[in-house]
Amino acid sequence: MTAAANGAAAQPNVLFIITDQQRADHVGFAGNDVVRTPHLDSLAARGMVFDNAWVANPVCMPNRSTIMTGRMPSSHGVVFNDRSLEPGANTHVRQFQHAGYRTALVGKSHLQHGMSRNAVIPSDLAGGPVDEYWPKGWDTLENADRYLTGAPEFPDSFYGFSHVELAIDHGARASGHHLLWALDRGGRMEDLYTPLSAESPFRRRSDRWWQVYEPPYDPELHSSSFVADRTIAFITDAVSAGEPWLAWASFPDPHHPMSPPGEWFGRHRPEDMELPASVDDPMDRAPRYLQAIHRIHPRDQRHWVAPCGVAGDHDLLREAIAATYGMIELIDDRVGRMLAALDRLGQTDNTIIVFTADHGDMMGDHGLMLKGYMHYRGTLAVPMVIVDPRRKPGRTRSLAGSIDLGPTLMELADVTPFEGMSGRSLAPVLDDASAAVREEVLIEDDFPGALVTKARLPAKTRSLVTDDMRLTRHSSGEEQLFDTVADPDEVAPLGRSDPARRAEMYERLVEAMMEADDLARGMPMAVNGATRAPSRADSGSLSW
């Protein structure tokens, strides 16, 4: 069936492919000649590749909420992995749903802190329970234990998604709808619902770091297979119904643990992996908290998500890179399945496709591993491709942000936008690769727990990225200023050696922070011709 035959030609479909914790340079189309991503490379050949794309926050929940809302974390409220996006928050997906689209989220959501409950630090300063003014249990839909006896009932609109199938966890651990799906296909509970610790079962495992291992089940039961197969099923149903559709295919990988299944685990030999140029950075000019993280070997991590260092342990780093490439190549293979399904269903010529990641990974840059609080290119830059069949492919160095994706999709599909977005449509760049819609990207990073635990980590960090500079300022008073053209590996901070450029970057940072302030949050609402401020009682009108 062709797009014209199903009556949807005037409304382009949207396939939003997002991975978790994938570096901008961990794809073939970015020049990486070791990791093999032929299907993602084929997308890049058909679309606009953004070689200068950045996150709004280098942590999962804040940046995912920014992609959804087009707002900075300080505006939509999800500043860390310890709070959920409010259920009534407007999103670009909700706008597509209002426009008559069938919408689906398959895979990782992480708009609620179900898998991140460990990040919540009790405080005597906390207010009353949110269930006082939101529907009871509204933020428990991503709690893995709710799926052990069957899937919970979802609202009619989960942030705009009318159909939801979740893969909640990382590594080899299967949970959510993914667990139920894998059990239906013959998987064993003891192999699937496993600890995220050194006690998890495995077929092969690194002697240096428990987080590098092969799961005890085959690739067809893995989360990447689940995401691809269930996304294809949703698209097939939407096409059969003759409805325009928007599908988020959200892969939990290549987030750590680095545990590609089956053949994908041994596709690369660790000894063949190239190390980053800055792996032996002594970090003597870095902020004090980064120097402390730099000294924490992965075997001494206090928790599996905690950032750590691999300074001097090149063999461990090579094992991690090899396993990560295996995860990425499995994702690429499953993306190929989805693209083949679009061809088979006659949807390719009427489907806008986005490929990106929620943030990056240090992966040995500066001797650091994983993500969080480390404002370097490895965590802040992401891959980004937008394919619009109506536009010519290309490549651009124009600045872009995760925050821009929602506004871009709404303009491309002629869907009505909403007030309060700081993101900007990238449509002009899709038409002309030399065009620019922004001169800088603002990046926020907050660690509220520092206020409670008195941790050494800064409670607040703000970065500004321009075409040639990156300024990072921490609430501790420490800063890093880099000339990213002369020093692309970010190993020679300028400090105060260039006062004029430093002053200019601080002025631009202040202006960017003021511009990102969301004046529309809590704005008065029109009710029967009158205007009033929203109240807690308004939550009762939610479709739940």
Coordinates of C-alpha atoms in Angstrom, one line a residue:
M1 CA 0.0 0.0 0.0
T2 CA 1.4 3.4 -0.9
A3 CA 1.2 6.6 1.2
A4 CA -1.2 8.1 -1.3
A5 CA -3.4 5.0 -1.3
N6 CA -3.9 5.1 2.5
G7 CA -5.0 8.8 2.3
A8 CA -2.1 10.1 4.4
A9 CA 0.1 11.7 1.7
A10 CA -0.8 15.2 2.9
Q11 CA 0.3 14.4 6.5
P12 CA 3.9 13.0 6.6
N13 CA 4.5 10.2 9.1
V14 CA 7.3 10.5 11.7
L15 CA 9.7 7.8 12.8
F16 CA 11.8 9.2 15.7
I17 CA 14.8 6.9 16.4
I18 CA 16.6 7.7 19.7
T19 CA 19.4 5.8 21.4
D20 CA 20.6 6.1 25.0
Q21 CA 24.2 7.4 25.7
Q22 CA 25.6 7.2 22.2
R23 CA 28.5 9.5 21.3
A24 CA 28.4 11.7 18.2
D25 CA 31.4 9.9 16.8
H26 CA 30.1 6.4 17.4
V27 CA 28.6 6.0 13.9
G28 CA 30.1 5.4 10.6
F29 CA 28.7 8.6 9.0
A30 CA 30.7 10.6 11.6
G31 CA 33.9 9.2 10.2
N32 CA 34.3 6.2 12.6
D33 CA 35.8 3.5 10.4
V34 CA 35.6 0.7 13.1
V35 CA 32.0 0.6 14.3
R36 CA 29.8 -0.7 11.4
T37 CA 26.5 1.2 11.0
P38 CA 25.4 0.7 7.3
H39 CA 21.7 1.3 8.0
L40 CA 22.3 4.5 10.0
D41 CA 24.8 5.6 7.3
S42 CA 22.1 5.0 4.6
L43 CA 19.8 7.4 6.6
A44 CA 22.6 9.9 6.8
A45 CA 23.0 9.7 3.0
R46 CA 19.3 10.5 2.6
G47 CA 19.0 13.3 5.1
M48 CA 20.7 16.3 6.7
V49 CA 23.5 15.4 9.0
F50 CA 24.1 17.8 11.8
D51 CA 27.8 17.6 12.8
N52 CA 27.4 20.3 15.5
A53 CA 24.5 19.0 17.6
W54 CA 24.4 19.3 21.4
V55 CA 22.2 18.3 24.3
A56 CA 20.4 20.7 26.6
N57 CA 21.5 18.5 29.5
P58 CA 23.9 15.5 29.6
V59 CA 21.6 13.3 31.8
C60 CA 18.8 11.1 30.5
M61 CA 15.6 12.4 32.0
P62 CA 16.3 16.2 31.7
N63 CA 17.3 16.0 28.0
R64 CA 14.5 13.5 27.0
S65 CA 12.0 15.9 28.7
T66 CA 13.6 18.8 26.7
I67 CA 13.2 16.9 23.4
M68 CA 9.6 16.3 24.3
T69 CA 8.7 19.8 25.4
G70 CA 11.1 22.1 23.5
R71 CA 12.0 23.7 26.9
M72 CA 15.1 23.8 29.0
P73 CA 15.2 21.6 32.1
S74 CA 14.9 24.6 34.4
S75 CA 11.7 25.4 32.6
H76 CA 10.0 22.0 32.3
G77 CA 11.2 21.1 35.8
V78 CA 13.0 17.8 35.2
V79 CA 16.5 19.0 36.2
F80 CA 17.8 15.6 37.3
N81 CA 16.9 11.9 37.3
D82 CA 15.0 12.3 40.5
R83 CA 11.7 13.7 39.4
S84 CA 9.2 13.0 36.7
L85 CA 7.9 15.2 33.9
E86 CA 4.5 16.6 35.0
P87 CA 1.7 14.5 33.3
G88 CA 0.0 17.6 31.9
A89 CA 3.2 19.0 30.3
N90 CA 2.7 20.0 26.7
T91 CA 4.8 18.1 24.2
H92 CA 5.3 18.0 20.5
V93 CA 3.9 14.5 20.5
R94 CA 0.7 15.7 22.2
Q95 CA 0.4 18.3 19.4
F96 CA 0.7 15.5 16.8
Q97 CA -2.0 13.5 18.7
H98 CA -4.3 16.6 18.6
A99 CA -3.7 16.8 14.9
G100 CA -5.1 13.4 14.3
Y101 CA -1.9 11.3 14.4
R102 CA -1.8 7.8 15.9
T103 CA 1.2 8.0 18.3
A104 CA 3.4 5.4 20.0
L105 CA 6.3 5.1 22.3
V106 CA 8.2 1.8 22.1
G107 CA 11.2 1.2 24.3
K108 CA 12.8 3.5 26.8
S109 CA 10.7 6.4 28.0
H110 CA 12.5 7.7 31.1
L111 CA 10.1 10.6 31.4
Q112 CA 9.3 9.2 34.9
H113 CA 11.9 8.1 37.4
G114 CA 10.7 4.5 37.8
M115 CA 14.2 3.1 37.0
S116 CA 15.8 6.1 38.7
R117 CA 14.2 5.9 42.1
N118 CA 17.6 5.3 43.6
A119 CA 18.5 8.8 42.6
V120 CA 15.9 10.3 44.9
I121 CA 17.6 11.6 48.0
P122 CA 15.2 12.1 51.0
S123 CA 15.2 15.6 52.4
D124 CA 13.5 17.3 55.3
L125 CA 13.0 20.3 52.9
A126 CA 10.8 18.3 50.5
G127 CA 7.1 19.2 50.3
G128 CA 4.1 17.0 50.5
P129 CA 3.5 14.0 48.2
V130 CA 2.7 15.0 44.6
D131 CA -0.4 12.7 44.7
E132 CA -2.1 15.5 46.6
Y133 CA -2.7 17.3 43.3
W134 CA -1.9 14.8 40.5
P135 CA -3.7 11.5 40.0
K136 CA -2.6 8.8 42.4
G137 CA 0.1 6.6 41.0
W138 CA 0.7 8.9 38.0
D139 CA 4.5 8.6 38.1
T140 CA 4.7 4.8 38.8
L141 CA 4.1 3.6 35.3
E142 CA 7.8 3.1 34.7
N143 CA 8.3 1.1 37.9
A144 CA 9.7 -2.3 36.8
D145 CA 8.0 -4.3 39.6
R146 CA 4.5 -3.3 38.4
Y147 CA 5.1 -5.5 35.3
L148 CA 5.9 -8.8 37.2
T149 CA 2.2 -9.7 37.2
G150 CA 1.1 -8.0 34.0
A151 CA 1.3 -4.5 32.4
P152 CA -0.5 -1.6 34.2
E153 CA -3.2 0.4 32.5
F154 CA -1.9 3.6 30.8
P155 CA -3.8 6.8 30.3
D156 CA -5.3 7.7 27.0
S157 CA -2.4 10.1 26.5
F158 CA 0.9 9.4 28.1
Y159 CA 2.6 12.8 27.3
G160 CA 0.9 12.5 24.0
F161 CA 1.5 8.9 23.3
S162 CA -1.7 6.9 22.8
H163 CA 0.2 3.5 22.6
V164 CA 3.0 2.7 24.9
E165 CA 5.3 -0.4 25.2
L166 CA 8.2 0.1 27.6
A167 CA 11.7 -1.4 27.9
I168 CA 12.6 0.1 31.2
D169 CA 16.1 -1.0 32.1
H170 CA 19.6 -1.2 30.7
G171 CA 22.2 -3.9 30.0
A172 CA 20.8 -7.5 29.9
R173 CA 18.0 -6.7 32.4
A174 CA 14.6 -7.0 30.8
S175 CA 11.6 -5.3 32.4
G176 CA 8.4 -3.6 31.5
H177 CA 6.5 -4.7 28.4
H178 CA 9.9 -6.0 27.1
L179 CA 10.0 -8.6 29.9
L180 CA 6.5 -9.8 29.2
W181 CA 7.2 -9.9 25.4
A182 CA 10.4 -11.9 26.0
L183 CA 8.7 -14.4 28.4
D184 CA 6.1 -15.0 25.7
R185 CA 8.9 -15.9 23.3
G186 CA 10.3 -18.6 25.6
G187 CA 12.7 -16.5 27.7
R188 CA 13.4 -17.5 31.3
M189 CA 12.6 -15.1 34.1
E190 CA 16.0 -16.0 35.8
D191 CA 17.9 -14.9 32.7
L192 CA 15.8 -11.8 31.9
Y193 CA 14.9 -10.0 35.2
T194 CA 18.3 -9.9 36.7
P195 CA 20.3 -7.7 39.1
L196 CA 22.2 -4.7 37.7
S197 CA 25.3 -5.8 39.6
A198 CA 28.1 -8.3 39.5
E199 CA 25.6 -11.0 40.5
S200 CA 23.8 -10.9 37.1
P201 CA 24.1 -14.1 35.0
F202 CA 26.2 -14.1 31.9
R203 CA 27.8 -16.3 29.2
R204 CA 31.0 -14.3 29.0
R205 CA 32.2 -11.5 31.2
S206 CA 35.3 -9.2 31.5
D207 CA 37.7 -10.0 34.3
R208 CA 38.3 -6.3 34.8
W209 CA 34.8 -4.9 35.0
W210 CA 31.5 -6.7 35.6
Q211 CA 29.6 -4.2 33.4
V212 CA 31.2 -5.7 30.2
Y213 CA 29.4 -9.1 29.6
E214 CA 27.3 -11.2 27.3
P215 CA 23.8 -11.8 28.4
P216 CA 22.5 -15.4 29.1
Y217 CA 20.0 -15.2 26.2
D218 CA 19.9 -14.8 22.5
P219 CA 19.7 -11.6 20.5
E220 CA 16.0 -12.1 19.5
L221 CA 15.0 -11.6 23.1
H222 CA 17.1 -8.4 23.6
S223 CA 15.6 -4.9 24.1
S224 CA 16.9 -3.8 20.6
S225 CA 14.9 -6.6 19.0
F226 CA 11.9 -5.7 21.1
V227 CA 12.0 -2.0 20.1
A228 CA 12.3 -2.8 16.4
D229 CA 9.7 -5.5 16.2
R230 CA 7.0 -3.7 18.2
T231 CA 7.6 -0.5 16.4
I232 CA 7.1 -2.3 13.1
A233 CA 3.9 -3.8 14.5
F234 CA 2.5 -0.4 15.5
I235 CA 3.4 1.1 12.1
T236 CA 1.7 -1.8 10.3
D237 CA -1.5 -1.3 12.3
A238 CA -1.5 2.4 11.6
V239 CA -1.1 1.9 7.9
S240 CA -3.9 -0.7 7.8
A241 CA -6.1 1.9 9.5
G242 CA -5.2 4.6 7.0
E243 CA -4.0 6.9 9.8
P244 CA -1.0 9.2 9.8
W245 CA 1.4 8.1 12.6
L246 CA 4.3 9.2 14.8
A247 CA 6.4 6.5 16.4
W248 CA 9.2 6.9 18.9
A249 CA 11.6 3.9 18.6
S250 CA 13.6 4.4 21.8
F251 CA 16.5 2.0 22.2
P252 CA 17.9 1.5 25.8
D253 CA 21.4 0.8 24.4
P254 CA 24.3 1.6 24.1
H255 CA 24.0 2.7 27.7
H256 CA 26.1 0.7 30.1
P257 CA 26.3 -2.1 31.2
M258 CA 28.0 -2.9 27.9
S259 CA 26.2 -6.2 27.3
P260 CA 25.5 -7.0 23.6
P261 CA 24.0 -10.5 23.2
G262 CA 25.2 -13.5 21.2
E263 CA 27.3 -12.8 18.1
W264 CA 27.3 -9.1 18.8
F265 CA 29.4 -9.5 21.9
G266 CA 32.5 -10.7 20.1
R267 CA 32.3 -8.7 16.9
H268 CA 35.3 -6.6 17.8
R269 CA 38.6 -7.6 19.4
P270 CA 39.5 -5.3 22.3
E271 CA 43.1 -5.2 21.2
D272 CA 42.0 -3.6 17.9
M273 CA 40.2 -0.6 19.6
E274 CA 41.7 2.8 19.2
L275 CA 42.0 4.9 22.3
P276 CA 40.9 8.5 22.5
A277 CA 43.6 11.1 22.1
S278 CA 43.0 12.6 25.5
V279 CA 42.9 9.3 27.4
D280 CA 46.0 10.2 29.4
D281 CA 45.0 13.7 30.2
P282 CA 46.5 14.4 33.7
M283 CA 43.5 16.6 34.5
D284 CA 45.6 18.8 36.6
R285 CA 43.8 21.9 35.3
A286 CA 40.3 20.4 35.6
P287 CA 37.8 21.2 38.4
R288 CA 38.5 19.4 41.7
Y289 CA 35.5 17.2 41.5
L290 CA 36.5 15.9 38.1
Q291 CA 40.0 15.2 39.4
A292 CA 38.3 13.1 42.1
I293 CA 36.1 11.1 39.6
H294 CA 39.2 10.6 37.5
R295 CA 40.8 8.6 40.3
I296 CA 37.8 6.2 40.9
H297 CA 38.4 3.0 39.0
P298 CA 35.3 1.2 37.7
R299 CA 35.9 -1.7 40.2
D300 CA 35.5 0.9 43.0
Q301 CA 32.2 2.4 41.8
R302 CA 29.7 2.8 44.6
H303 CA 26.8 2.4 42.2
W304 CA 26.6 1.0 38.6
V305 CA 25.6 4.4 37.1
A306 CA 28.3 6.5 38.9
P307 CA 30.9 8.2 36.7
C308 CA 34.4 6.8 37.1
G309 CA 37.9 6.9 35.6
V310 CA 40.0 4.5 33.6
A311 CA 43.3 6.4 33.7
G312 CA 46.1 4.0 33.1
D313 CA 43.8 1.0 32.5
H314 CA 43.8 0.9 28.7
D315 CA 42.9 -2.7 28.5
L316 CA 39.6 -2.2 30.4
L317 CA 38.8 0.7 28.2
R318 CA 39.4 -1.3 25.0
E319 CA 37.0 -4.0 26.3
A320 CA 34.3 -1.4 27.0
I321 CA 34.7 0.2 23.6
A322 CA 34.5 -3.2 21.8
A323 CA 31.4 -4.2 23.7
T324 CA 29.8 -0.7 23.0
Y325 CA 30.4 -1.1 19.3
G326 CA 28.7 -4.5 19.4
M327 CA 25.6 -2.8 21.0
I328 CA 25.6 -0.1 18.4
E329 CA 25.9 -2.5 15.5
L330 CA 22.9 -4.6 16.9
I331 CA 20.9 -1.4 17.0
D332 CA 21.9 -0.6 13.5
D333 CA 20.8 -4.0 12.3
R334 CA 17.4 -3.5 14.0
V335 CA 17.1 -0.1 12.4
G336 CA 17.6 -1.9 9.1
R337 CA 14.5 -4.0 10.0
M338 CA 12.4 -0.9 10.5
L339 CA 13.6 0.7 7.3
A340 CA 12.8 -2.4 5.3
A341 CA 9.3 -2.5 6.9
L342 CA 8.8 1.1 5.8
D343 CA 9.7 0.1 2.2
R344 CA 7.4 -2.9 2.4
L345 CA 4.5 -0.9 3.6
G346 CA 5.0 1.9 1.1
Q347 CA 5.8 4.5 3.8
T348 CA 9.3 5.5 2.9
D349 CA 8.5 8.4 0.6
N350 CA 6.1 9.9 3.2
T351 CA 8.0 9.5 6.4
I352 CA 10.2 12.0 8.2
I353 CA 12.9 10.1 10.1
V354 CA 15.0 11.5 13.0
F355 CA 18.0 9.7 14.4
T356 CA 19.7 11.0 17.6
A357 CA 20.7 10.1 21.1
D358 CA 19.7 11.6 24.5
H359 CA 23.3 12.3 25.4
G360 CA 26.8 10.9 24.9
D361 CA 29.5 9.1 26.9
M362 CA 33.0 9.9 28.0
M363 CA 34.3 6.5 26.9
G364 CA 37.8 7.2 27.9
D365 CA 38.1 10.9 27.0
H366 CA 40.3 12.5 29.6
G367 CA 40.5 9.1 31.3
L368 CA 36.8 9.4 32.3
M369 CA 33.9 6.9 31.8
L370 CA 30.2 7.0 31.5
K371 CA 28.2 10.3 31.9
G372 CA 26.9 12.9 34.3
Y373 CA 28.5 16.2 35.5
M374 CA 31.3 15.9 33.0
H375 CA 31.0 18.8 30.5
Y376 CA 33.2 17.6 27.7
R377 CA 32.3 17.0 24.0
G378 CA 32.0 13.2 24.7
T379 CA 28.8 13.7 26.8
L380 CA 27.5 16.9 25.3
A381 CA 27.6 16.2 21.6
V382 CA 25.1 13.8 20.0
P383 CA 24.6 12.3 16.5
M384 CA 21.7 14.0 14.7
V385 CA 20.2 13.2 11.3
I386 CA 16.8 14.5 9.9
V387 CA 15.5 12.8 6.8
D388 CA 12.7 14.6 5.0
P389 CA 11.9 12.9 1.7
R390 CA 10.8 16.2 0.3
R391 CA 14.2 17.8 0.8
K392 CA 17.7 17.1 -0.6
P393 CA 20.3 15.5 1.7
G394 CA 23.3 17.4 3.0
R395 CA 25.7 18.0 5.8
T396 CA 25.9 21.1 8.0
R397 CA 28.1 22.6 10.7
S398 CA 25.3 24.9 11.8
L399 CA 24.6 24.7 15.5
A400 CA 21.7 22.6 16.6
G401 CA 20.3 21.3 19.9
S402 CA 18.2 18.5 21.1
I403 CA 15.7 21.2 22.1
D404 CA 15.2 22.0 18.4
L405 CA 13.8 18.7 17.3
G406 CA 10.2 19.1 18.5
P407 CA 9.7 22.6 16.9
T408 CA 11.4 21.2 13.7
L409 CA 9.0 18.3 13.4
M410 CA 5.9 20.4 14.0
E411 CA 6.9 22.8 11.3
L412 CA 7.8 20.0 8.8
A413 CA 4.4 18.3 9.4
D414 CA 2.4 21.5 9.6
V415 CA 1.4 20.8 13.2
T416 CA 0.4 23.7 15.4
P417 CA 3.2 24.6 17.9
F418 CA 2.6 25.8 21.5
E419 CA 3.8 28.7 23.6
G420 CA 6.9 28.6 25.8
M421 CA 9.3 26.6 23.7
S422 CA 13.0 27.7 23.6
G423 CA 13.8 25.4 20.8
R424 CA 13.9 26.6 17.2
S425 CA 12.9 24.9 14.0
L426 CA 15.8 23.6 12.0
A427 CA 13.7 23.6 8.8
P428 CA 15.8 26.5 7.3
V429 CA 18.9 24.4 7.7
L430 CA 17.2 21.5 6.0
D431 CA 16.6 23.8 3.0
D432 CA 20.1 25.3 3.1
A433 CA 23.0 23.6 4.9
S434 CA 24.8 27.0 5.2
A435 CA 21.9 28.6 7.1
A436 CA 21.9 29.1 10.8
V437 CA 19.0 29.3 13.3
R438 CA 21.1 29.8 16.4
E439 CA 24.5 31.2 17.4
E440 CA 25.0 29.2 20.6
V441 CA 23.6 26.2 22.5
L442 CA 22.9 26.5 26.3
I443 CA 23.5 23.4 28.4
E444 CA 22.3 23.0 31.9
D445 CA 23.2 20.4 34.5
D446 CA 21.9 20.3 38.1
F447 CA 22.6 17.9 41.0
P448 CA 20.0 18.7 43.7
G449 CA 21.4 16.0 45.9
A450 CA 24.5 18.1 46.5
L451 CA 22.4 20.4 48.6
V452 CA 21.3 17.6 50.8
T453 CA 24.4 15.3 51.0
K454 CA 27.0 18.0 50.9
A455 CA 28.6 16.1 48.0
R456 CA 31.7 17.5 46.3
L457 CA 29.8 17.7 43.0
P458 CA 28.6 21.2 42.1
A459 CA 24.9 21.7 42.5
K460 CA 24.7 23.6 39.3
T461 CA 26.6 23.7 36.0
R462 CA 26.0 25.8 33.0
S463 CA 27.8 25.6 29.6
L464 CA 27.6 27.6 26.5
V465 CA 28.8 26.2 23.1
T466 CA 29.4 28.4 20.1
D467 CA 31.0 27.8 16.7
D468 CA 34.5 28.0 18.2
M469 CA 34.3 28.2 22.0
R470 CA 32.9 26.3 25.0
L471 CA 32.5 28.0 28.4
T472 CA 31.5 25.9 31.5
R473 CA 30.8 27.5 34.8
H474 CA 30.1 25.6 38.0
S475 CA 28.3 26.8 41.2
S476 CA 31.6 26.0 43.0
G477 CA 33.1 29.0 41.1
E478 CA 35.3 26.8 39.0
E479 CA 35.2 27.2 35.2
Q480 CA 36.6 25.8 32.0
L481 CA 37.0 27.8 28.8
F482 CA 38.2 26.1 25.6
D483 CA 39.0 27.2 22.1
T484 CA 37.3 24.2 20.4
V485 CA 38.8 24.9 17.0
A486 CA 42.4 25.2 18.1
D487 CA 41.9 22.5 20.8
P488 CA 39.2 20.1 19.6
D489 CA 40.3 17.5 22.3
E490 CA 39.7 20.0 25.0
V491 CA 43.0 19.4 26.8
A492 CA 44.2 23.0 27.1
P493 CA 41.8 25.2 29.0
L494 CA 42.4 28.9 28.4
G495 CA 41.7 30.0 32.0
R496 CA 42.0 33.7 32.3
S497 CA 44.7 34.0 29.6
D498 CA 42.2 35.6 27.1
P499 CA 40.1 38.0 29.2
A500 CA 38.3 39.6 26.2
R501 CA 37.0 36.2 24.8
R502 CA 36.2 35.1 28.4
A503 CA 34.2 38.2 29.0
E504 CA 32.3 37.8 25.7
M505 CA 31.4 34.2 26.5
Y506 CA 30.1 35.2 30.0
E507 CA 28.0 37.9 28.5
R508 CA 26.6 35.5 25.9
L509 CA 25.9 32.9 28.6
V510 CA 23.9 35.4 30.6
E511 CA 21.9 36.3 27.5
A512 CA 21.2 32.7 26.6
M513 CA 20.0 31.9 30.2
M514 CA 17.6 34.9 30.1
E515 CA 16.3 33.9 26.7
A516 CA 15.7 30.3 27.8
D517 CA 13.6 31.5 30.8
D518 CA 10.1 30.1 30.2
L519 CA 7.6 32.9 30.7
A520 CA 4.8 30.6 29.5
R521 CA 5.1 28.2 32.4
G522 CA 2.1 28.7 34.7
M523 CA 0.7 31.4 32.4
P524 CA -3.0 32.5 32.8
M525 CA -5.4 30.3 30.9
A526 CA -8.6 31.4 29.1
V527 CA -11.7 29.8 30.6
N528 CA -15.1 30.6 29.0
G529 CA -13.7 33.9 27.9
A530 CA -12.2 34.8 31.2
T531 CA -8.6 34.6 32.3
R532 CA -7.3 33.0 35.4
A533 CA -4.2 31.3 36.8
P534 CA -4.1 27.5 36.7
S535 CA -4.8 25.8 40.0
R536 CA -4.4 22.3 41.4
A537 CA -8.0 21.6 40.6
D538 CA -7.1 21.7 36.9
S539 CA -5.4 18.3 37.2
G540 CA -8.8 16.7 37.4
S541 CA -9.4 17.4 33.8
L542 CA -6.5 15.2 32.7
S543 CA -7.4 12.2 30.6
W544 CA -6.0 9.5 32.9

